[in-house]
Amino acid sequence: MLRVAVIGSGPSGVYTAQSLVEQEIVPDIEVYVLDRLPCPYGLVRYGVAPDHEKIKSLQNNLRTVLEHPRVRFVGNVEAGAPGLGVEELREIFDAVVFCVGAATDRHLGIPGEDLPGSHPATDFVAWYSAHPDAAATRFALTARSAVVIGVGNVAVDVARMLSRAAAELAATDMPQGPLGALADSRVEDVWMVGRRGPSQAKFTTKELRELGSLPGTEVLVRPEELALDPAYRDPAGLPAVARRNVEVLRGWAERPNGGGAPVGRRRRIHLRFFLRPVEMLGDAGGVRAVRFERTAPDGSGGVTGTGRFEEIEGQLVLRSVGYRGTPQPGLPFDEATGTVPHTAGRVLAEGAPLPGVYVAGWIKRGPTGVIGTNRPCAKETAQSLLADAATLAGRATAGDPVAALARAGQRPVLWPGWLAIEAAEAEWGQGLGRGTVKLPDWAGLLAAAQAADTSR
Ligand code: NAP
């Protein structure tokens, strides 16, 4: 018998569990998928925007894996907490795979970054996604102008959510607070700003194009700014995604109405490029603008400063410049990349594999790629683990893992607890005259899970 703990129940964790049980090399295997939250699915539940229902429906595929007879979901367990470090986990499980993602945001390191009204985009995402750690977060959306720094898919998500009308989101599982804030939003202009050119933007084409079809919102670009990018003028040599992005932007630039928003549009999304943030301006009362330096292409994919500056008004600033992995207690960590050093998923400590300890997903390869990128990544790690199975099986000594986790001070929420949360969210939504609505705080989630405990 090989008993494996997968830490994290987002796509990388669930795909790792799937690769571990859907194979015939080690048939006698049990996989425990642990999560700090009482809810599974990681960023599919707490990162994918509520209006991306098709991507959200991936939860159904992940659910099938978590309901596999050899897989067990164990929520509300914090790996790395006192009494549950790597050593203790290795007493409970023969092998441990960390699929903990990239839990924090990158910093800009510019003056004024922490002024009131300037937030990491991840805080905004956590708020509208009802992440229980963000239960105390409030975005009043009283700003007239919002600046989103960065041109990746998270930037597109937050720009889109700032532009949506509450009525368009009422059918989603978004919690009541953010829905009400969007209904009262005074945001008219959303500026999404990249430090490099349009051909180097990180967003994908489907996501970019979607901005152009938002009801009541106009997307504005500046043809002369786009044309500063040599690859915009001649996109033939670009990779496919960048080329398609450039085509979408060109389509917007060449619209007959030029840059003017048609009458009747409530909101405008301005896509700007070659502007590097250098300072947030404002005072204790809040941010009022972002100061950017105009940049110019350096000929090798980067940019250089030009010494010319521009201010963009913004009473709300969302810094969407990427995620970053955090050090895991007891694991080596590469500060430069924010990842755990590994070879084919085997964690490396001072160059040698740490027996029985593995990584998959963003903590392994950094916060890049779409959900599907996790599949081959998880498979590689699972194959390494399975190849090591003979040296690992039977090493754990702690007996029943759930009981051992409880002895280590955790209060595990098992699959019936999660199903009870789902039922409570459906009931809560029904009471509000909506579909399922997420419970936004720890107390509500744990009370709902408790209902399953007492009814068993
Ligand atoms: P990302 O794709 O890495 O984009 C980060 C953006 O921030 C880039 O435009 C980057 O510009 C910019 N940036 C970084 N440091 C900066 C600085 N100091 N000043 C100004 N700009 C800076 O990160 P993300 O948007 O957080 O997305 C993370 C991953 O999740 C990506 O793989 C993304 O595709 C994925 N995701 C996918 C979806 C979807 O499929 N719908 C939704 C959300 C997220 P440079 O390029 O110049 O560094």
Short mmCIF file of C-alpha atoms and ligand atoms in Angstrom, two decimals:
data_model
loop_
_atom_site.label_atom_id
_atom_site.label_comp_id
_atom_site.label_asym_id
_atom_site.label_seq_id
_atom_site.Cartn_x
_atom_site.Cartn_y
_atom_site.Cartn_z
CA MET A 1 0.00 0.00 0.00
CA LEU A 2 1.27 3.44 -1.01
CA ARG A 3 -0.36 6.32 0.85
CA VAL A 4 0.11 9.71 -0.76
CA ALA A 5 -0.84 13.20 0.42
CA VAL A 6 -1.45 15.81 -2.25
CA ILE A 7 -1.38 19.26 -0.65
CA GLY A 8 -3.82 21.53 -2.51
CA SER A 9 -7.04 20.69 -4.31
CA GLY A 10 -6.75 23.11 -7.23
CA PRO A 11 -6.23 21.82 -10.77
CA SER A 12 -2.58 20.81 -10.23
CA GLY A 13 -3.44 18.85 -7.06
CA VAL A 14 -6.47 17.14 -8.55
CA TYR A 15 -4.66 16.30 -11.81
CA THR A 16 -1.81 14.85 -9.73
CA ALA A 17 -4.32 12.71 -7.79
CA GLN A 18 -5.86 11.60 -11.08
CA SER A 19 -2.49 10.62 -12.56
CA LEU A 20 -1.70 8.68 -9.38
CA VAL A 21 -4.88 6.60 -9.39
CA GLU A 22 -5.40 6.17 -13.14
CA GLN A 23 -2.41 3.89 -13.70
CA GLU A 24 -1.54 0.24 -13.28
CA ILE A 25 2.07 0.37 -12.08
CA VAL A 26 1.10 0.75 -8.41
CA PRO A 27 -2.49 -0.51 -8.08
CA ASP A 28 -2.50 -0.44 -4.28
CA ILE A 29 -2.49 3.31 -3.80
CA GLU A 30 -4.55 5.74 -1.72
CA VAL A 31 -4.44 9.48 -2.36
CA TYR A 32 -5.49 12.02 0.26
CA VAL A 33 -6.06 15.48 -1.22
CA LEU A 34 -5.55 17.99 1.59
CA ASP A 35 -6.61 21.63 1.44
CA ARG A 36 -6.30 24.53 3.87
CA LEU A 37 -9.86 25.50 2.97
CA PRO A 38 -12.91 23.35 3.68
CA CYS A 39 -13.72 23.71 -0.05
CA PRO A 40 -11.97 22.04 -2.97
CA TYR A 41 -10.94 23.29 -6.44
CA GLY A 42 -8.45 26.06 -5.55
CA LEU A 43 -8.31 28.81 -8.15
CA VAL A 44 -11.13 27.26 -10.18
CA ARG A 45 -13.44 28.16 -7.29
CA TYR A 46 -11.54 31.19 -5.97
CA GLY A 47 -9.76 32.64 -9.01
CA VAL A 48 -11.69 32.00 -12.21
CA ALA A 49 -14.05 34.96 -12.62
CA PRO A 50 -17.72 34.23 -11.89
CA ASP A 51 -18.80 35.19 -15.42
CA HIS A 52 -16.49 32.55 -16.92
CA GLU A 53 -19.03 29.82 -16.35
CA LYS A 54 -17.58 27.44 -18.91
CA ILE A 55 -14.18 27.39 -17.18
CA LYS A 56 -15.92 27.20 -13.79
CA SER A 57 -17.74 24.07 -14.97
CA LEU A 58 -14.33 22.35 -14.89
CA GLN A 59 -15.23 21.80 -11.25
CA ASN A 60 -17.40 18.92 -12.47
CA ASN A 61 -14.33 17.15 -13.91
CA LEU A 62 -12.32 17.79 -10.76
CA ARG A 63 -15.21 16.48 -8.67
CA THR A 64 -15.14 13.15 -10.53
CA VAL A 65 -11.52 12.70 -9.46
CA LEU A 66 -12.20 13.64 -5.84
CA GLU A 67 -15.02 11.09 -5.76
CA HIS A 68 -12.75 8.31 -7.08
CA PRO A 69 -12.76 5.37 -4.63
CA ARG A 70 -8.99 5.67 -4.08
CA VAL A 71 -9.07 9.45 -3.55
CA ARG A 72 -10.14 11.20 -0.38
CA PHE A 73 -10.67 14.95 0.03
CA VAL A 74 -9.60 16.26 3.44
CA GLY A 75 -10.30 19.98 3.79
CA ASN A 76 -9.57 22.47 6.56
CA VAL A 77 -6.08 21.03 7.04
CA GLU A 78 -3.11 23.36 7.06
CA ALA A 79 0.07 21.63 5.99
CA GLY A 80 3.01 23.50 7.48
CA ALA A 81 1.12 24.50 10.64
CA PRO A 82 2.86 23.73 13.95
CA GLY A 83 2.77 19.96 14.43
CA LEU A 84 2.20 19.34 10.74
CA GLY A 85 5.50 20.09 9.03
CA VAL A 86 7.05 18.00 6.28
CA GLU A 87 8.51 15.56 8.84
CA GLU A 88 5.12 14.98 10.49
CA LEU A 89 3.40 14.64 7.14
CA ARG A 90 5.97 12.00 6.21
CA GLU A 91 5.01 10.04 9.32
CA ILE A 92 1.39 10.02 8.15
CA PHE A 93 1.95 9.57 4.41
CA ASP A 94 4.52 7.61 2.39
CA ALA A 95 4.85 10.51 -0.02
CA VAL A 96 3.75 14.14 -0.09
CA VAL A 97 3.15 16.22 -3.23
CA PHE A 98 2.96 19.98 -2.73
CA CYS A 99 0.51 21.57 -5.19
CA VAL A 100 0.08 24.79 -3.27
CA GLY A 101 0.20 27.24 -6.17
CA ALA A 102 1.60 30.74 -5.88
CA ALA A 103 -0.13 32.22 -2.87
CA THR A 104 0.91 35.84 -2.95
CA ASP A 105 1.21 38.79 -5.32
CA ARG A 106 4.30 40.46 -6.73
CA HIS A 107 5.19 43.98 -5.65
CA LEU A 108 5.97 46.96 -7.86
CA GLY A 109 8.36 48.53 -5.38
CA ILE A 110 7.39 52.12 -6.25
CA PRO A 111 6.54 55.05 -3.95
CA GLY A 112 2.90 55.29 -2.93
CA GLU A 113 2.18 51.64 -3.76
CA ASP A 114 0.42 51.16 -0.43
CA LEU A 115 -1.73 54.29 -0.50
CA PRO A 116 -5.38 53.66 0.38
CA GLY A 117 -7.19 52.66 -2.81
CA SER A 118 -4.16 50.82 -4.26
CA HIS A 119 -4.56 47.05 -3.97
CA PRO A 120 -3.14 43.86 -5.41
CA ALA A 121 -5.58 42.64 -8.07
CA THR A 122 -5.55 39.31 -6.23
CA ASP A 123 -7.36 41.01 -3.30
CA PHE A 124 -10.07 42.19 -5.67
CA VAL A 125 -10.34 38.69 -7.17
CA ALA A 126 -10.53 37.11 -3.69
CA TRP A 127 -13.28 39.59 -2.76
CA TYR A 128 -15.57 38.95 -5.72
CA SER A 129 -14.81 35.21 -5.50
CA ALA A 130 -15.93 35.07 -1.83
CA HIS A 131 -12.59 33.70 -0.60
CA PRO A 132 -13.07 33.30 3.16
CA ASP A 133 -9.70 34.97 3.88
CA ALA A 134 -11.12 38.10 2.18
CA ALA A 135 -14.29 38.18 4.26
CA ALA A 136 -13.30 41.51 5.82
CA THR A 137 -12.32 43.08 2.47
CA ARG A 138 -14.61 45.74 1.00
CA PHE A 139 -14.35 47.48 -2.34
CA ALA A 140 -16.85 50.35 -2.33
CA LEU A 141 -16.23 51.20 -6.03
CA THR A 142 -16.75 54.91 -5.44
CA ALA A 143 -13.84 55.67 -7.82
CA ARG A 144 -14.66 57.37 -11.12
CA SER A 145 -11.48 56.12 -12.74
CA ALA A 146 -9.70 52.83 -12.05
CA VAL A 147 -6.17 51.94 -13.17
CA VAL A 148 -5.18 48.31 -13.68
CA ILE A 149 -1.42 47.85 -13.90
CA GLY A 150 -0.33 44.90 -16.05
CA VAL A 151 -1.68 43.31 -19.21
CA GLY A 152 -2.06 39.62 -18.30
CA ASN A 153 -5.24 37.58 -18.00
CA VAL A 154 -5.80 38.60 -14.37
CA ALA A 155 -5.70 42.25 -15.48
CA VAL A 156 -8.29 41.43 -18.15
CA ASP A 157 -10.45 39.64 -15.56
CA VAL A 158 -10.49 42.56 -13.15
CA ALA A 159 -10.97 45.16 -15.91
CA ARG A 160 -13.92 43.13 -17.19
CA MET A 161 -15.45 42.67 -13.75
CA LEU A 162 -15.14 46.42 -13.10
CA SER A 163 -17.02 47.01 -16.33
CA ARG A 164 -19.84 44.53 -15.89
CA ALA A 165 -23.28 45.58 -14.72
CA ALA A 166 -24.54 43.78 -11.62
CA ALA A 167 -27.51 42.43 -13.59
CA GLU A 168 -25.11 40.49 -15.84
CA LEU A 169 -23.66 38.74 -12.79
CA ALA A 170 -26.78 38.05 -10.73
CA ALA A 171 -27.05 34.54 -12.18
CA THR A 172 -23.52 33.63 -11.06
CA ASP A 173 -22.43 32.37 -7.64
CA MET A 174 -20.92 35.75 -6.74
CA PRO A 175 -21.62 36.77 -3.15
CA GLN A 176 -24.14 39.48 -2.33
CA GLY A 177 -21.66 42.14 -1.07
CA PRO A 178 -19.63 42.47 -4.30
CA LEU A 179 -22.77 42.21 -6.41
CA GLY A 180 -24.27 45.15 -4.51
CA ALA A 181 -21.01 47.11 -4.83
CA LEU A 182 -21.05 46.59 -8.61
CA ALA A 183 -24.68 47.71 -8.75
CA ASP A 184 -23.66 50.97 -7.01
CA SER A 185 -20.33 51.32 -8.85
CA ARG A 186 -19.39 54.80 -10.04
CA VAL A 187 -16.50 53.58 -12.18
CA GLU A 188 -16.66 55.12 -15.68
CA ASP A 189 -13.13 54.63 -16.95
CA VAL A 190 -10.90 51.59 -16.55
CA TRP A 191 -7.29 51.99 -17.70
CA MET A 192 -5.33 48.80 -18.33
CA VAL A 193 -1.67 49.66 -18.71
CA GLY A 194 1.30 47.62 -20.00
CA ARG A 195 4.94 48.60 -19.58
CA ARG A 196 5.90 46.96 -22.88
CA GLY A 197 4.22 46.83 -26.29
CA PRO A 198 1.01 45.20 -27.50
CA SER A 199 2.89 42.26 -29.04
CA GLN A 200 4.37 41.46 -25.60
CA ALA A 201 1.12 41.54 -23.65
CA LYS A 202 0.50 38.35 -21.67
CA PHE A 203 -3.28 38.08 -22.12
CA THR A 204 -4.73 35.44 -24.41
CA THR A 205 -6.83 36.36 -27.43
CA LYS A 206 -10.17 34.96 -26.33
CA GLU A 207 -9.95 36.94 -23.08
CA LEU A 208 -8.87 40.11 -24.89
CA ARG A 209 -11.61 39.85 -27.50
CA GLU A 210 -14.24 39.42 -24.79
CA LEU A 211 -13.56 42.98 -23.62
CA GLY A 212 -14.90 44.20 -26.94
CA SER A 213 -18.26 42.52 -26.46
CA LEU A 214 -19.18 43.77 -22.99
CA PRO A 215 -22.60 45.40 -23.04
CA GLY A 216 -22.42 49.14 -22.39
CA THR A 217 -18.61 49.27 -22.48
CA GLU A 218 -16.35 50.67 -25.15
CA VAL A 219 -12.72 49.60 -25.60
CA LEU A 220 -10.39 52.40 -26.63
CA VAL A 221 -6.87 52.07 -28.01
CA ARG A 222 -4.49 54.67 -29.43
CA PRO A 223 -3.31 53.74 -32.92
CA GLU A 224 -0.16 55.86 -32.64
CA GLU A 225 0.77 54.12 -29.36
CA LEU A 226 0.23 50.64 -30.78
CA ALA A 227 2.38 51.59 -33.76
CA LEU A 228 5.37 52.26 -31.50
CA ASP A 229 5.72 48.47 -31.42
CA PRO A 230 7.65 47.30 -34.51
CA ALA A 231 5.87 43.94 -34.29
CA TYR A 232 2.50 45.71 -34.46
CA ARG A 233 3.50 47.20 -37.78
CA ASP A 234 4.82 43.84 -39.01
CA PRO A 235 3.38 40.94 -36.96
CA ALA A 236 4.43 38.15 -39.37
CA GLY A 237 7.21 36.86 -37.10
CA LEU A 238 5.16 36.81 -33.89
CA PRO A 239 4.02 33.65 -32.08
CA ALA A 240 0.37 32.79 -32.87
CA VAL A 241 -1.22 34.21 -29.68
CA ALA A 242 0.66 37.51 -29.91
CA ARG A 243 -0.22 37.80 -33.61
CA ARG A 244 -3.90 37.25 -32.91
CA ASN A 245 -3.82 39.74 -30.04
CA VAL A 246 -2.32 42.33 -32.37
CA GLU A 247 -5.06 41.63 -34.92
CA VAL A 248 -7.78 42.22 -32.31
CA LEU A 249 -6.13 45.49 -31.22
CA ARG A 250 -5.73 46.58 -34.84
CA GLY A 251 -9.43 45.91 -35.40
CA TRP A 252 -10.25 48.25 -32.53
CA ALA A 253 -7.75 50.87 -33.73
CA GLU A 254 -9.24 50.90 -37.21
CA ARG A 255 -12.88 51.28 -36.21
CA PRO A 256 -14.58 54.09 -38.07
CA ASN A 257 -15.45 55.96 -34.86
CA GLY A 258 -11.71 56.41 -34.19
CA GLY A 259 -11.27 56.83 -30.46
CA GLY A 260 -14.67 58.21 -29.53
CA ALA A 261 -17.02 56.17 -27.38
CA PRO A 262 -20.52 55.94 -28.86
CA VAL A 263 -23.25 57.72 -26.93
CA GLY A 264 -25.09 55.46 -24.51
CA ARG A 265 -22.02 53.53 -23.34
CA ARG A 266 -21.66 53.68 -19.58
CA ARG A 267 -18.03 52.72 -19.36
CA ARG A 268 -14.78 52.83 -21.23
CA ILE A 269 -11.82 50.44 -21.03
CA HIS A 270 -8.64 52.16 -22.22
CA LEU A 271 -5.81 49.84 -23.26
CA ARG A 272 -2.48 51.63 -22.96
CA PHE A 273 1.06 50.45 -23.69
CA PHE A 274 4.69 51.49 -23.24
CA LEU A 275 3.97 53.07 -19.84
CA ARG A 276 6.00 51.98 -16.82
CA PRO A 277 4.55 52.84 -13.39
CA VAL A 278 6.96 54.95 -11.35
CA GLU A 279 4.82 56.38 -8.53
CA MET A 280 1.34 56.43 -7.08
CA LEU A 281 0.20 59.96 -6.31
CA GLY A 282 -2.13 60.88 -3.49
CA ASP A 283 -2.19 61.27 0.26
CA ALA A 284 -3.56 59.62 3.38
CA GLY A 285 -7.03 60.18 1.92
CA GLY A 286 -6.22 57.87 -0.97
CA VAL A 287 -4.53 57.45 -4.31
CA ARG A 288 -5.57 59.96 -7.00
CA ALA A 289 -3.36 59.05 -9.98
CA VAL A 290 -0.53 56.86 -11.20
CA ARG A 291 2.56 58.43 -12.69
CA PHE A 292 4.09 56.49 -15.58
CA GLU A 293 7.26 56.89 -17.57
CA ARG A 294 6.83 56.52 -21.30
CA THR A 295 9.01 53.64 -22.53
CA ALA A 296 10.37 52.69 -25.93
CA PRO A 297 11.21 49.26 -27.35
CA ASP A 298 14.88 48.33 -26.92
CA GLY A 299 14.92 46.01 -29.92
CA SER A 300 15.26 42.79 -27.93
CA GLY A 301 11.84 42.44 -26.29
CA GLY A 302 12.48 44.86 -23.43
CA VAL A 303 11.94 48.58 -23.04
CA THR A 304 13.97 51.60 -22.00
CA GLY A 305 12.81 54.76 -20.26
CA THR A 306 12.43 57.93 -22.31
CA GLY A 307 12.42 60.49 -19.49
CA ARG A 308 8.90 61.54 -20.48
CA PHE A 309 6.11 61.07 -17.96
CA GLU A 310 2.33 60.83 -17.95
CA GLU A 311 -0.25 60.73 -15.16
CA ILE A 312 -3.42 58.69 -15.35
CA GLU A 313 -6.20 59.57 -12.93
CA GLY A 314 -7.32 56.72 -10.69
CA GLN A 315 -8.96 56.63 -7.28
CA LEU A 316 -8.76 52.83 -7.44
CA VAL A 317 -5.56 51.08 -8.54
CA LEU A 318 -5.32 47.33 -9.01
CA ARG A 319 -1.78 46.01 -9.34
CA SER A 320 -2.01 42.97 -11.57
CA VAL A 321 1.64 42.13 -12.09
CA GLY A 322 1.61 38.39 -11.42
CA TYR A 323 1.52 35.93 -8.56
CA ARG A 324 4.45 34.67 -6.55
CA GLY A 325 5.04 31.37 -4.72
CA THR A 326 5.69 31.50 -0.98
CA PRO A 327 8.28 29.44 0.95
CA GLN A 328 6.86 26.22 2.38
CA PRO A 329 8.06 25.38 5.88
CA GLY A 330 10.62 22.59 5.67
CA LEU A 331 11.08 22.84 1.89
CA PRO A 332 13.91 24.46 -0.04
CA PHE A 333 12.89 27.60 -1.93
CA ASP A 334 14.31 29.56 -4.82
CA GLU A 335 13.75 33.24 -3.96
CA ALA A 336 14.52 34.38 -7.49
CA THR A 337 11.74 32.35 -9.12
CA GLY A 338 9.41 31.87 -6.14
CA THR A 339 9.43 28.11 -6.75
CA VAL A 340 10.66 24.94 -5.04
CA PRO A 341 13.76 23.46 -6.75
CA HIS A 342 13.01 20.07 -8.29
CA THR A 343 13.91 17.60 -10.96
CA ALA A 344 10.90 16.17 -12.80
CA GLY A 345 8.80 16.99 -9.70
CA ARG A 346 11.20 15.46 -7.12
CA VAL A 347 12.06 18.18 -4.60
CA LEU A 348 15.80 18.90 -4.48
CA ALA A 349 17.51 19.88 -1.23
CA GLU A 350 21.11 20.97 -1.80
CA GLY A 351 21.05 19.26 -5.15
CA ALA A 352 19.82 15.86 -3.95
CA PRO A 353 16.20 14.57 -4.04
CA LEU A 354 14.38 14.85 -0.71
CA PRO A 355 12.92 11.34 -0.35
CA GLY A 356 9.15 11.15 -0.72
CA VAL A 357 8.60 14.89 -1.32
CA TYR A 358 7.36 16.24 -4.66
CA VAL A 359 5.90 19.37 -6.26
CA ALA A 360 3.48 20.08 -9.10
CA GLY A 361 1.75 23.15 -10.53
CA TRP A 362 2.75 26.79 -9.97
CA ILE A 363 4.99 26.07 -6.96
CA LYS A 364 6.96 23.79 -9.31
CA ARG A 365 7.11 25.83 -12.52
CA GLY A 366 5.99 29.38 -11.58
CA PRO A 367 2.66 31.15 -12.08
CA THR A 368 2.24 30.73 -15.83
CA GLY A 369 0.01 28.88 -18.25
CA VAL A 370 -3.67 28.07 -18.34
CA ILE A 371 -5.47 25.42 -16.29
CA GLY A 372 -4.73 22.70 -18.85
CA THR A 373 -0.97 23.34 -18.52
CA ASN A 374 -1.23 21.61 -15.14
CA ARG A 375 -2.10 18.27 -16.70
CA PRO A 376 1.29 17.35 -18.21
CA CYS A 377 3.02 19.02 -15.25
CA ALA A 378 1.08 16.85 -12.76
CA LYS A 379 1.63 13.76 -14.87
CA GLU A 380 5.40 14.23 -14.86
CA THR A 381 5.44 14.51 -11.05
CA ALA A 382 3.14 11.49 -10.63
CA GLN A 383 5.42 9.42 -12.88
CA SER A 384 8.46 10.32 -10.77
CA LEU A 385 6.59 9.36 -7.60
CA LEU A 386 5.36 6.08 -9.05
CA ALA A 387 8.90 5.25 -10.19
CA ASP A 388 10.04 5.72 -6.57
CA ALA A 389 7.09 3.74 -5.13
CA ALA A 390 9.11 0.65 -4.14
CA THR A 391 11.32 2.71 -1.81
CA LEU A 392 8.39 4.64 -0.32
CA ALA A 393 5.52 2.20 0.24
CA GLY A 394 4.80 1.35 3.85
CA ARG A 395 7.13 3.98 5.37
CA ALA A 396 4.38 5.95 7.09
CA THR A 397 3.79 4.85 10.67
CA ALA A 398 0.97 7.03 11.98
CA GLY A 399 -2.00 4.81 11.11
CA ASP A 400 -5.28 6.22 9.80
CA PRO A 401 -4.38 9.56 8.17
CA VAL A 402 -7.56 11.43 9.08
CA ALA A 403 -7.23 10.46 12.75
CA ALA A 404 -3.52 11.36 12.66
CA LEU A 405 -4.32 14.78 11.17
CA ALA A 406 -6.86 15.35 13.95
CA ARG A 407 -4.20 14.34 16.53
CA ALA A 408 -1.92 16.92 14.92
CA GLY A 409 -4.45 19.61 15.88
CA GLN A 410 -6.41 19.85 12.60
CA ARG A 411 -10.21 19.71 12.25
CA PRO A 412 -10.63 17.90 8.93
CA VAL A 413 -13.68 18.56 6.76
CA LEU A 414 -14.29 15.46 4.65
CA TRP A 415 -16.23 15.08 1.40
CA PRO A 416 -19.67 14.96 3.11
CA GLY A 417 -18.74 18.24 4.82
CA TRP A 418 -18.00 19.81 1.46
CA LEU A 419 -21.29 18.45 0.04
CA ALA A 420 -23.05 20.08 3.00
CA ILE A 421 -21.38 23.40 2.14
CA GLU A 422 -22.59 23.03 -1.45
CA ALA A 423 -26.11 22.33 -0.21
CA ALA A 424 -26.00 25.34 2.13
CA GLU A 425 -24.84 27.57 -0.74
CA ALA A 426 -27.70 26.35 -2.94
CA GLU A 427 -30.16 27.00 -0.12
CA TRP A 428 -28.68 30.43 0.65
CA GLY A 429 -28.96 31.41 -3.03
CA GLN A 430 -32.51 30.19 -3.25
CA GLY A 431 -33.45 32.36 -0.27
CA LEU A 432 -31.99 35.34 -2.16
CA GLY A 433 -33.96 34.52 -5.30
CA ARG A 434 -30.72 33.53 -7.08
CA GLY A 435 -28.98 30.27 -7.98
CA THR A 436 -26.16 28.96 -5.80
CA VAL A 437 -24.44 31.81 -3.94
CA LYS A 438 -21.08 31.28 -2.24
CA LEU A 439 -20.77 31.58 1.52
CA PRO A 440 -18.13 34.28 2.02
CA ASP A 441 -16.65 33.55 5.45
CA TRP A 442 -14.95 30.85 7.48
CA ALA A 443 -17.66 30.72 10.14
CA GLY A 444 -20.41 30.13 7.58
CA LEU A 445 -18.43 27.49 5.70
CA LEU A 446 -17.44 25.58 8.82
CA ALA A 447 -20.95 25.76 10.29
CA ALA A 448 -22.34 24.33 7.05
CA ALA A 449 -19.72 21.56 7.05
CA GLN A 450 -20.53 20.80 10.66
CA ALA A 451 -24.10 20.01 9.65
CA ALA A 452 -22.74 16.97 7.80
CA ASP A 453 -20.77 15.86 10.86
CA THR A 454 -23.78 15.91 13.11
CA SER A 455 -26.04 14.16 10.59
CA ARG A 456 -23.59 11.25 10.06
P1 NAP B 1 1.02 37.39 -16.09
O1 NAP B 1 0.38 36.71 -17.21
O2 NAP B 1 2.43 37.03 -15.75
O3 NAP B 1 0.95 38.99 -16.39
C1 NAP B 1 1.58 39.91 -15.54
C2 NAP B 1 1.59 41.29 -16.18
O4 NAP B 1 2.18 42.19 -15.25
C3 NAP B 1 2.42 41.39 -17.45
O5 NAP B 1 1.79 42.28 -18.34
C4 NAP B 1 3.74 41.98 -16.93
O6 NAP B 1 4.46 42.72 -17.90
C5 NAP B 1 3.22 42.93 -15.89
N1 NAP B 1 4.24 43.32 -14.93
C6 NAP B 1 5.03 42.51 -14.17
N2 NAP B 1 5.83 43.25 -13.39
C7 NAP B 1 5.55 44.55 -13.68
C8 NAP B 1 6.05 45.79 -13.21
N3 NAP B 1 7.00 45.85 -12.28
N4 NAP B 1 5.52 46.93 -13.71
C9 NAP B 1 4.54 46.89 -14.64
N5 NAP B 1 4.03 45.74 -15.14
C10 NAP B 1 4.53 44.59 -14.65
O7 NAP B 1 0.22 37.21 -14.72
P2 NAP B 1 -1.35 37.13 -14.37
O8 NAP B 1 -2.15 38.03 -15.21
O9 NAP B 1 -1.37 37.27 -12.90
O10 NAP B 1 -1.73 35.64 -14.72
C11 NAP B 1 -1.09 34.52 -14.07
C12 NAP B 1 -1.40 33.24 -14.86
O11 NAP B 1 -2.79 32.91 -14.71
C13 NAP B 1 -1.16 33.40 -16.35
O12 NAP B 1 -0.61 32.23 -16.85
C14 NAP B 1 -2.56 33.63 -16.89
O13 NAP B 1 -2.71 33.28 -18.26
C15 NAP B 1 -3.37 32.74 -15.97
N6 NAP B 1 -4.79 33.19 -15.97
C16 NAP B 1 -5.58 32.73 -16.96
C17 NAP B 1 -6.89 33.16 -17.04
C18 NAP B 1 -7.77 32.67 -18.16
O14 NAP B 1 -7.36 31.78 -18.89
N7 NAP B 1 -8.94 33.22 -18.36
C19 NAP B 1 -7.40 34.07 -16.11
C20 NAP B 1 -6.56 34.53 -15.10
C21 NAP B 1 -5.24 34.07 -15.04
P3 NAP B 1 5.79 42.09 -18.55
O15 NAP B 1 5.33 41.09 -19.54
O16 NAP B 1 6.45 43.29 -19.15
O17 NAP B 1 6.59 41.46 -17.44
#
